[in-house]
Coordinates of C-alpha atoms in Angstrom, one line a residue:
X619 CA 13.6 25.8 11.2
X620 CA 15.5 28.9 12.2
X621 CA 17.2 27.1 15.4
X622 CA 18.0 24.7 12.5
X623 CA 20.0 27.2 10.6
X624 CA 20.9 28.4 13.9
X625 CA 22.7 25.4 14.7
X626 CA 24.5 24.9 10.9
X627 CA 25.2 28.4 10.5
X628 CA 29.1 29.0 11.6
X629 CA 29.1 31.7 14.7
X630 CA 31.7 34.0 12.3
X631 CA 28.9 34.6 9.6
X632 CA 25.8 35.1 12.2
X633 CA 26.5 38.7 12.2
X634 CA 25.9 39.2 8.5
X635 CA 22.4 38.6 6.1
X636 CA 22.7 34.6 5.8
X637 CA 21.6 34.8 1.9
X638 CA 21.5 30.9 1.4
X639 CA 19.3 30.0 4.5
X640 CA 16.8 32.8 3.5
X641 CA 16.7 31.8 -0.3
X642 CA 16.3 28.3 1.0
X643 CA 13.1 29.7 3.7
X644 CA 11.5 31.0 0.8
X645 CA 11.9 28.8 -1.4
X646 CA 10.3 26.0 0.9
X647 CA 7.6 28.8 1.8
X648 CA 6.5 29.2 -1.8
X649 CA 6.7 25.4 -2.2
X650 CA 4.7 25.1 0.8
X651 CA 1.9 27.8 -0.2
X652 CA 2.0 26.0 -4.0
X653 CA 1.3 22.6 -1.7
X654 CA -1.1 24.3 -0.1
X655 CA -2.4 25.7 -3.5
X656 CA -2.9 22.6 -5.3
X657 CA -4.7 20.9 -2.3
X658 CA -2.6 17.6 -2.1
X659 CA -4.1 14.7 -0.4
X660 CA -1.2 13.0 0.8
X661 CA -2.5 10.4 0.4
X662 CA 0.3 7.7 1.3
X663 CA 0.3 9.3 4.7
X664 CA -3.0 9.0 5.3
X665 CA -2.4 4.9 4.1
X666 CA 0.3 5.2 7.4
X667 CA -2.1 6.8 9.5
X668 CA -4.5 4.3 8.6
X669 CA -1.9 1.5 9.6
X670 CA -0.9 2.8 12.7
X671 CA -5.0 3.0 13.4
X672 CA -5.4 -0.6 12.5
X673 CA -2.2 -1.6 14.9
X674 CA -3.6 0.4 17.7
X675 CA -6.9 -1.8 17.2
X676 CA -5.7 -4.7 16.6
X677 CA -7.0 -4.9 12.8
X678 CA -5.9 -8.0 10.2
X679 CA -2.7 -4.9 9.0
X680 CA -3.3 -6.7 5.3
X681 CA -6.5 -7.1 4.6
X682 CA -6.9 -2.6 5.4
X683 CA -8.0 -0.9 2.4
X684 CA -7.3 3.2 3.5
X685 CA -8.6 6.3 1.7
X686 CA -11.1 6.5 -0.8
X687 CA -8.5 4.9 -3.3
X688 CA -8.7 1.7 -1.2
X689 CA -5.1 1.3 -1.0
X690 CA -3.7 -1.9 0.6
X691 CA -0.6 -2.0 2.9
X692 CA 2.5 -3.0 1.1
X693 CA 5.5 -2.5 3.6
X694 CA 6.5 -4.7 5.8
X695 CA 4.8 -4.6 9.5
X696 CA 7.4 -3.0 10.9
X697 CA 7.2 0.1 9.5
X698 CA 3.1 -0.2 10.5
X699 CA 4.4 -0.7 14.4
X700 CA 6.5 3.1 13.4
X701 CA 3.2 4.1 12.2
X702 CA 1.1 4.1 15.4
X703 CA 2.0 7.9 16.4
X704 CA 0.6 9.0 13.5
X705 CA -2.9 8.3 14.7
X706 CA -2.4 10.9 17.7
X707 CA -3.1 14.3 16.0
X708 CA -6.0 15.1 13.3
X709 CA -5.3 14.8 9.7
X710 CA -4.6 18.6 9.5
X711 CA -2.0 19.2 12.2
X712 CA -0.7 15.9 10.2
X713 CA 0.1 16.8 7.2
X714 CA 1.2 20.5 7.8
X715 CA 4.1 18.1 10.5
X716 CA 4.9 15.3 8.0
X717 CA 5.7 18.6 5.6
X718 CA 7.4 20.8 7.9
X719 CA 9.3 16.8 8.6
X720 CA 10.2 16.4 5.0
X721 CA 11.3 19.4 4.1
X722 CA 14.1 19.1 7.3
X723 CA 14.8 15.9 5.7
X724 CA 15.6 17.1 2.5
X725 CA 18.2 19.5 4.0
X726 CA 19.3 16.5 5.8
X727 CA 19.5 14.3 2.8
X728 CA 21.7 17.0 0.7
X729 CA 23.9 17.5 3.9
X730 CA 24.5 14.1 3.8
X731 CA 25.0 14.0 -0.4
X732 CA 27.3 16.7 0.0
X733 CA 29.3 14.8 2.7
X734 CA 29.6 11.6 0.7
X735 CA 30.6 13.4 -2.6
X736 CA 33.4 15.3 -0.5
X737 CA 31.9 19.0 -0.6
X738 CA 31.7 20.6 2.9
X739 CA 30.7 23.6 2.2
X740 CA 27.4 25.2 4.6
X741 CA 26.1 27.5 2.4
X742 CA 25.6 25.0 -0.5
X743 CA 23.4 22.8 1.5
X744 CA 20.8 25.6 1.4
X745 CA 21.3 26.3 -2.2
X746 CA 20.8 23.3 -3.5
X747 CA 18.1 22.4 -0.7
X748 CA 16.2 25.3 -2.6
X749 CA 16.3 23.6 -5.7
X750 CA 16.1 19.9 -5.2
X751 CA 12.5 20.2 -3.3
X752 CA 11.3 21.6 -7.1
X753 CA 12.3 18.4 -8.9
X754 CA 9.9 16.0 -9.3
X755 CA 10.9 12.9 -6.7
X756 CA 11.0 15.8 -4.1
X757 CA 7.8 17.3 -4.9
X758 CA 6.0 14.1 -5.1
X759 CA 7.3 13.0 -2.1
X760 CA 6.0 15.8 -0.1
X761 CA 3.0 15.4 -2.1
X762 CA 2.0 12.4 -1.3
X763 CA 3.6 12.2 2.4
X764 CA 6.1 9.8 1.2
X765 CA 8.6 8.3 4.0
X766 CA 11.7 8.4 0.3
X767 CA 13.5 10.9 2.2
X768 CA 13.6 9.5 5.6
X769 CA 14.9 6.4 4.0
X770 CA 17.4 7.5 1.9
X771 CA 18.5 10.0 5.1
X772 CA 18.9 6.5 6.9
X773 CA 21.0 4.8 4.0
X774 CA 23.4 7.5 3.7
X775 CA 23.6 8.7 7.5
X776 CA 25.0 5.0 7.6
X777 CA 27.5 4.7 4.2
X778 CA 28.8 8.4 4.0
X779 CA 30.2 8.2 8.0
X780 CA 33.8 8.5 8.2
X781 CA 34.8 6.7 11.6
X782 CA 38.5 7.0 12.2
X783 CA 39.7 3.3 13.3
X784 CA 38.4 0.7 15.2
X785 CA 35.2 -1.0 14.9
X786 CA 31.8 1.4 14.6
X787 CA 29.0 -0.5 16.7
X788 CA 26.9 1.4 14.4
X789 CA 27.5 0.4 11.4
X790 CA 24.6 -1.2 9.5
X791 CA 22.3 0.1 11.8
X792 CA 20.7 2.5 9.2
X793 CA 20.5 0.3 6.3
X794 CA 18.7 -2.8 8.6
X795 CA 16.5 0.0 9.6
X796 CA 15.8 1.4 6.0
X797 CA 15.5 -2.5 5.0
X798 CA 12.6 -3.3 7.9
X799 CA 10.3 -0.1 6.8
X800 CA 10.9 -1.2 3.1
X801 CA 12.4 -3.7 1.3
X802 CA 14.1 -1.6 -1.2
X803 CA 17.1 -0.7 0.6
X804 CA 18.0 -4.0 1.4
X805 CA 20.4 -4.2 -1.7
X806 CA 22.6 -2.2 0.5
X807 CA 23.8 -4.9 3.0
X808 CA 24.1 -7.2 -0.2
X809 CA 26.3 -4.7 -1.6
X810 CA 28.6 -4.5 1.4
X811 CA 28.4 -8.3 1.5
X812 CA 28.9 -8.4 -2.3
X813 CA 32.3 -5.9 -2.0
X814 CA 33.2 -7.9 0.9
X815 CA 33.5 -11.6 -0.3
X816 CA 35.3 -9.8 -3.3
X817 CA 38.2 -8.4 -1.4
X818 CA 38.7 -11.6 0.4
X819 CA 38.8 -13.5 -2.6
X820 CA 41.1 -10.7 -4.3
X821 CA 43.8 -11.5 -1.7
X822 CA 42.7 -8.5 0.6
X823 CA 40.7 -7.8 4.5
X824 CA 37.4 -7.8 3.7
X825 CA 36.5 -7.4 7.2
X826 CA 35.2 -4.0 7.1
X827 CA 32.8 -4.9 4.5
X828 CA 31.3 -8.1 6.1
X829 CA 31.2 -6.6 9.8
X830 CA 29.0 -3.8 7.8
X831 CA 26.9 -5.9 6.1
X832 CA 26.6 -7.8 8.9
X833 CA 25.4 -5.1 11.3
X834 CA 22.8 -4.2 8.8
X835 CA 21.3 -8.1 9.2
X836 CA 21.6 -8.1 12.7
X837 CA 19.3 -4.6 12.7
X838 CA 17.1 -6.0 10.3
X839 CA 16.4 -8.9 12.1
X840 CA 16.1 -7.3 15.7
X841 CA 13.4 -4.8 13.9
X842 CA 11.9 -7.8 11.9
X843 CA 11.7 -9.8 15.3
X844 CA 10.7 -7.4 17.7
X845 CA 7.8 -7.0 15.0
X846 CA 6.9 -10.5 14.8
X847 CA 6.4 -11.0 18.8
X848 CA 3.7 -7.8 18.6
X849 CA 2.5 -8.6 15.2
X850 CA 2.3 -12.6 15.0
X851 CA -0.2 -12.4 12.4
X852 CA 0.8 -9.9 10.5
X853 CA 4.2 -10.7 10.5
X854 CA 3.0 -14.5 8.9
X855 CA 0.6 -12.6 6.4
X856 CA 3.6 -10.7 5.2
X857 CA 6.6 -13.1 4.6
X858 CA 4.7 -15.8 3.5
X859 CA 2.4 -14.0 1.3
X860 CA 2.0 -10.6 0.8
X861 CA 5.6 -9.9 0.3
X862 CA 5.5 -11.7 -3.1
X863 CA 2.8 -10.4 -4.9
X864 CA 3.8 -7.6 -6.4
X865 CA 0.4 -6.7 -8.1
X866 CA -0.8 -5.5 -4.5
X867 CA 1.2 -2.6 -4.9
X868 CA -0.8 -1.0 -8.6
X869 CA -0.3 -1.8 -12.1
X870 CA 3.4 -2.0 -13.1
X871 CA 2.8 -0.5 -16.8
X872 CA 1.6 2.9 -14.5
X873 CA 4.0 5.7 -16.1
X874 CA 4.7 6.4 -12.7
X875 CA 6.7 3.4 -12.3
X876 CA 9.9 3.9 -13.5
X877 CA 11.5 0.5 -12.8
X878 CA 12.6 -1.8 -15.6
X879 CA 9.2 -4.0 -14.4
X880 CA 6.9 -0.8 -15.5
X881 CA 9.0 -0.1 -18.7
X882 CA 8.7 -3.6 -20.1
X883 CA 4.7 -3.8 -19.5
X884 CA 4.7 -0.3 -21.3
X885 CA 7.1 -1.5 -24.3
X886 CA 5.4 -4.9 -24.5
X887 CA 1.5 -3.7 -24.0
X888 CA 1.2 -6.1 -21.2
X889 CA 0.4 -5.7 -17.2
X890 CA 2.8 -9.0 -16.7
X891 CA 5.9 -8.9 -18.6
X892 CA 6.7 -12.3 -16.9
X893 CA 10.0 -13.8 -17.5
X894 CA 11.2 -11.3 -19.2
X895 CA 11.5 -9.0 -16.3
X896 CA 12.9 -11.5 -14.4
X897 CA 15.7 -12.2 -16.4
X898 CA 16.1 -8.1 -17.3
X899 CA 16.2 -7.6 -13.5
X900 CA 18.5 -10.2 -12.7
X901 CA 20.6 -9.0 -15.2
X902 CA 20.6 -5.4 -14.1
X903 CA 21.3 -6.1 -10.9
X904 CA 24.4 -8.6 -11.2
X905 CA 25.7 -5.8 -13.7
X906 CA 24.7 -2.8 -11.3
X907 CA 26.3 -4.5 -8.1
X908 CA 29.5 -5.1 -10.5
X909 CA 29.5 -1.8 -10.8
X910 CA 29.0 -0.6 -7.4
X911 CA 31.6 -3.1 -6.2
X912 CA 34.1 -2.5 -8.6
X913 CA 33.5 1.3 -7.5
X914 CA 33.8 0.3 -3.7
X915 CA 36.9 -1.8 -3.8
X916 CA 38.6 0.8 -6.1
X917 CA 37.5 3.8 -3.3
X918 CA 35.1 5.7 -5.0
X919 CA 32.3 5.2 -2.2
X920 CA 30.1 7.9 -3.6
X921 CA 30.2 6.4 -7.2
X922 CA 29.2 2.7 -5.3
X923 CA 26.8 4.1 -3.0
X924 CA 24.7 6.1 -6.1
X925 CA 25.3 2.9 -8.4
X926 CA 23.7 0.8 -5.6
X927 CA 20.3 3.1 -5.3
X928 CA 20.0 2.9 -8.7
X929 CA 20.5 -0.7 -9.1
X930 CA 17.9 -1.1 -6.8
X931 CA 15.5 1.5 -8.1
X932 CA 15.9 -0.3 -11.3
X933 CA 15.2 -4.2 -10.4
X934 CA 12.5 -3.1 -7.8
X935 CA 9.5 -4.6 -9.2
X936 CA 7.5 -1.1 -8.8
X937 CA 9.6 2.0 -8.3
X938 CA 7.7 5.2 -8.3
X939 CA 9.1 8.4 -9.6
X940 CA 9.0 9.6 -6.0
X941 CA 11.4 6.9 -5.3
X942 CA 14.0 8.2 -7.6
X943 CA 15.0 11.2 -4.6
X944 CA 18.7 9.5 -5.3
X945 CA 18.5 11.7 -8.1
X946 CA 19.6 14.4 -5.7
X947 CA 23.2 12.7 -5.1
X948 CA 23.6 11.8 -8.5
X949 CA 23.6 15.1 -9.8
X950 CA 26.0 16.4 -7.1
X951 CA 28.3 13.4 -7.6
X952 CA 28.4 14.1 -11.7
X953 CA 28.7 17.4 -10.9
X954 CA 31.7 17.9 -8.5
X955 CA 33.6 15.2 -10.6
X956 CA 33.4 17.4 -13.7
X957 CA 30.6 15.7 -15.4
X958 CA 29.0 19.0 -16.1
X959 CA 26.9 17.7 -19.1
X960 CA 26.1 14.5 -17.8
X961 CA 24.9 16.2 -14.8
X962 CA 22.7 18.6 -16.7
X963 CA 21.2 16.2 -18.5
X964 CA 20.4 13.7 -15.4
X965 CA 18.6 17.4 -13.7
X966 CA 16.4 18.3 -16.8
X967 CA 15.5 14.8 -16.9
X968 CA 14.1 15.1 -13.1
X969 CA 13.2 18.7 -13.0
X970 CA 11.1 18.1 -16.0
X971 CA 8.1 15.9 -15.1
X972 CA 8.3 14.2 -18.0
X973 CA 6.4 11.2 -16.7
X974 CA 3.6 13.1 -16.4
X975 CA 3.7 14.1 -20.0
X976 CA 2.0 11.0 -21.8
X977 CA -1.5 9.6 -21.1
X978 CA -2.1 8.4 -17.5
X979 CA -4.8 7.5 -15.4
X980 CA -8.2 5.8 -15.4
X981 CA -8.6 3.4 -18.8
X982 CA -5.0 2.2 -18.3
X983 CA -3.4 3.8 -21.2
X984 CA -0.2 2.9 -21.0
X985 CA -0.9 -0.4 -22.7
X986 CA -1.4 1.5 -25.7
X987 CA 1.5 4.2 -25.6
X988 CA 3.4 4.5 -29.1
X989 CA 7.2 5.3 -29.5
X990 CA 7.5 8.7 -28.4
X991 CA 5.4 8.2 -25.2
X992 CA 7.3 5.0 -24.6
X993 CA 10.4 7.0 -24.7
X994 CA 9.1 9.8 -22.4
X995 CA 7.7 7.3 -20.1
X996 CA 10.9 5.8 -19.3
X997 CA 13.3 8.6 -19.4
X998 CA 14.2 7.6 -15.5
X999 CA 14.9 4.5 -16.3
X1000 CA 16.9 5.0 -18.7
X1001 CA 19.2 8.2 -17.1
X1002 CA 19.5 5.6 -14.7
X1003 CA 21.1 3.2 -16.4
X1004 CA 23.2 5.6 -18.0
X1005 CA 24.6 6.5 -14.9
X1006 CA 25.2 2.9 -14.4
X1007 CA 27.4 3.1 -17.4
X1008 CA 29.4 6.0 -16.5
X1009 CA 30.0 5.3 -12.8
X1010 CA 31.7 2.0 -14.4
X1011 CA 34.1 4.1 -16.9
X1012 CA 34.7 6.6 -13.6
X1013 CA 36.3 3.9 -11.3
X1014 CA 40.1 3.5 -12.6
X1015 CA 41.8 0.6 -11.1
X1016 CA 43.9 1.5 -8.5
X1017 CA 47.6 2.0 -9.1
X1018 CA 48.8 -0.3 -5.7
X1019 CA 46.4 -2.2 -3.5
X1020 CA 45.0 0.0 -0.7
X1021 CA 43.3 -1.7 2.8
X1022 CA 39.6 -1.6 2.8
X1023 CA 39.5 1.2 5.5
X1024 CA 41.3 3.6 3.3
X1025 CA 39.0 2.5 -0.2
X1026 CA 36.2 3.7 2.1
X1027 CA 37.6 7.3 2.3
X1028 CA 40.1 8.2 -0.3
X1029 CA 36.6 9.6 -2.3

């Protein structure tokens, strides 16, 4: 870590106490020692490790049942084939690396916020970095050994680039990556295509937006392939069958699930809400990719690009409060565009735990929650969609058309 602040730390300001990385040390240290405290399992990387095992022996990758839990695998086999290293060191030296990994991420990820949202200042990486691995996405994810912040680092390493003319032959590249380890972030590259078909049809280049969204495919597909000719078997088990049964991944009604999915079956007392989350989600998401387009073609990339995650945090048919790490731009973006209460609001909501507040666990009382736990229970949802609301009020039309290049990066 200290080459790391080495390396972001500007030579002029070397020679004085660097107050932000050293609030930023401790604060990951105490996280760290309260990790270490509360004797987490991380569990989900012990379901990777597991995965990468039952690669290495050539094990049927869906039919694995890891840890005591007996979790199933739910990604798609690529991110399994990422997996196999994982298997090389014991579970200690593990989990002390995949923590020491996320928390780099997480500086990572708010570098990258900061970038898209148009704020370049060092020294407020490590300040917020100090407080975003306390809210509750953050801390679950390290809890549990999530992969959230390498995939949102991916997503938003790709969208928040600024290249200065010409063609970028890396363009898509992290989305089609994000998209083969999970299928989440695949709303991305529809999003792109989405904004793209739109300009064309609005009179103007949509180029950029298609050659985007069509790197992103061609990534997902090489990863998807190259997967398929090591994993045959797998590869078959997963797009023809595993990757549409949603009940492998846990009950949606779980309070931890903070899609619309989970906040029907809590509202409605059912595990299957059925058709009506089908046409909620399809709802959401032509209205949230609306949004994010209209935000896109009118040049407010960070507004599309945080209206996108949560679009697909929101139709997802299970997304776990440790998925909602986007909460991270979102405040930042409300923030620096004078959304002070807003922003406030959207950080209690996530620094709060509130989730965790109603009856959870064994017994599956979520089926039985009353108003006030229902509320609680999906407060994420809900701050989402609110956000959703205001990112479509905070994209003015443009005064004079404006090429696509230029919509990318008048933020």
């Amino acid at each position: 870590m200290s080459a790391f602040v080495t390396l972001i730390v500007p030579s002029a300001t070397r020679r004085r106490v660097p107050v932000a990385p050293a609030v930023c040390l401790v604060s990951f240290a105490v996280f760290w020692a309260a990790q270490h405290a509360a004797h987490v399992s991380m569990i989900d990387l012990m379901v990777y490790r597991a995965e990468g095992a039952t690669v290495r022996a050539g094990g049927d990758l869906y039919a694995l049942r890891a840890t005591a839990a007996h979790l199933p695998t739910t990604y798609p086999p690529f991110a399994a084939l990422l997996f196999t290293p994982l298997t090389l060191l014991d579970t200690a030296p593990l989990r002390a690396l995949a923590t020491a990994a996320n928390l780099v991420l997480l500086v990572v990820f708010v570098r990258l916020s900061l970038r898209l949202v148009g704020h370049a200042r060092v020294d407020t990486v490590w300040w917020v970095a100090a407080s975003a691995v306390w809210c509750e996405p953050v801390w679950t994810t390290l809890r549990y050994g999530q992969v959230n912040l390498l995939l949102a680092v991916l997503v938003l390493w790709d969208l928040s680039r600024r290249p200065v003319g010409g063609s970028d032959r890396w363009a898509g590249a992290g989305l089609g990556l994000a998209a083969a380890v999970k299928l989440t972030p695949a709303l991305f590259p529809v999003f792109l295509l989405a904004a793209g078909v739109v300009a064309r049809l609005g009179g103007r280049d949509g180029g950029p937006w298609l050659r985007h969204a069509r790197g992103a495919a061609v990534a997902f597909a090489g990863a998807t392939a190259l997967t398929a000719a090591v994993l045959p078997y797998d590869s078959w088990r997963f797009w023809t069958d595993a990757v549409f049964r949603a009940s492998r991944v846990g009950h949606p009604e779980e309070t931890a699930n903070q899609a619309l999915r989970g906040v029907l079956a809590r509202l409605l007392h059912t595990p299957d809400p059925g058709g009506l989350w089908t046409a909620s989600a399809a709802v959401a998401a032509a209205l949230g990719l609306a949004v994010a387009v209209a935000a896109e073609l009118r040049g407010r990339r960070a507004w599309a690009v945080c209206a996108c995650a949560v679009t697909a945090l929101l139709v997802s048919p299970v997304s776990w409060t440790h998925h909602w790490v986007w909460c991270v731009p979102l405040v930042l973006l409300l923030w620096t565009r004078g959304r002070r209460a807003s922003a406030v609001g959207v950080l209690l909501v996530f620094c709060s735990y509130v989730p965790w507040w109603v009856p959870h666990g064994t017994g599956r009382p979520e089926l039985h929650q009353g108003g006030l736990e229902l509320a609680l229970s999906a407060l994420y949802a809900a701050a989402g969609a609110l956000f959703l609301a205001l990112a479509w009020t905070a994209s003015p039309r443009p005064r004079s058309p404006a090429v696509p290049r230029q919509a990318v990066t008048n933020e």
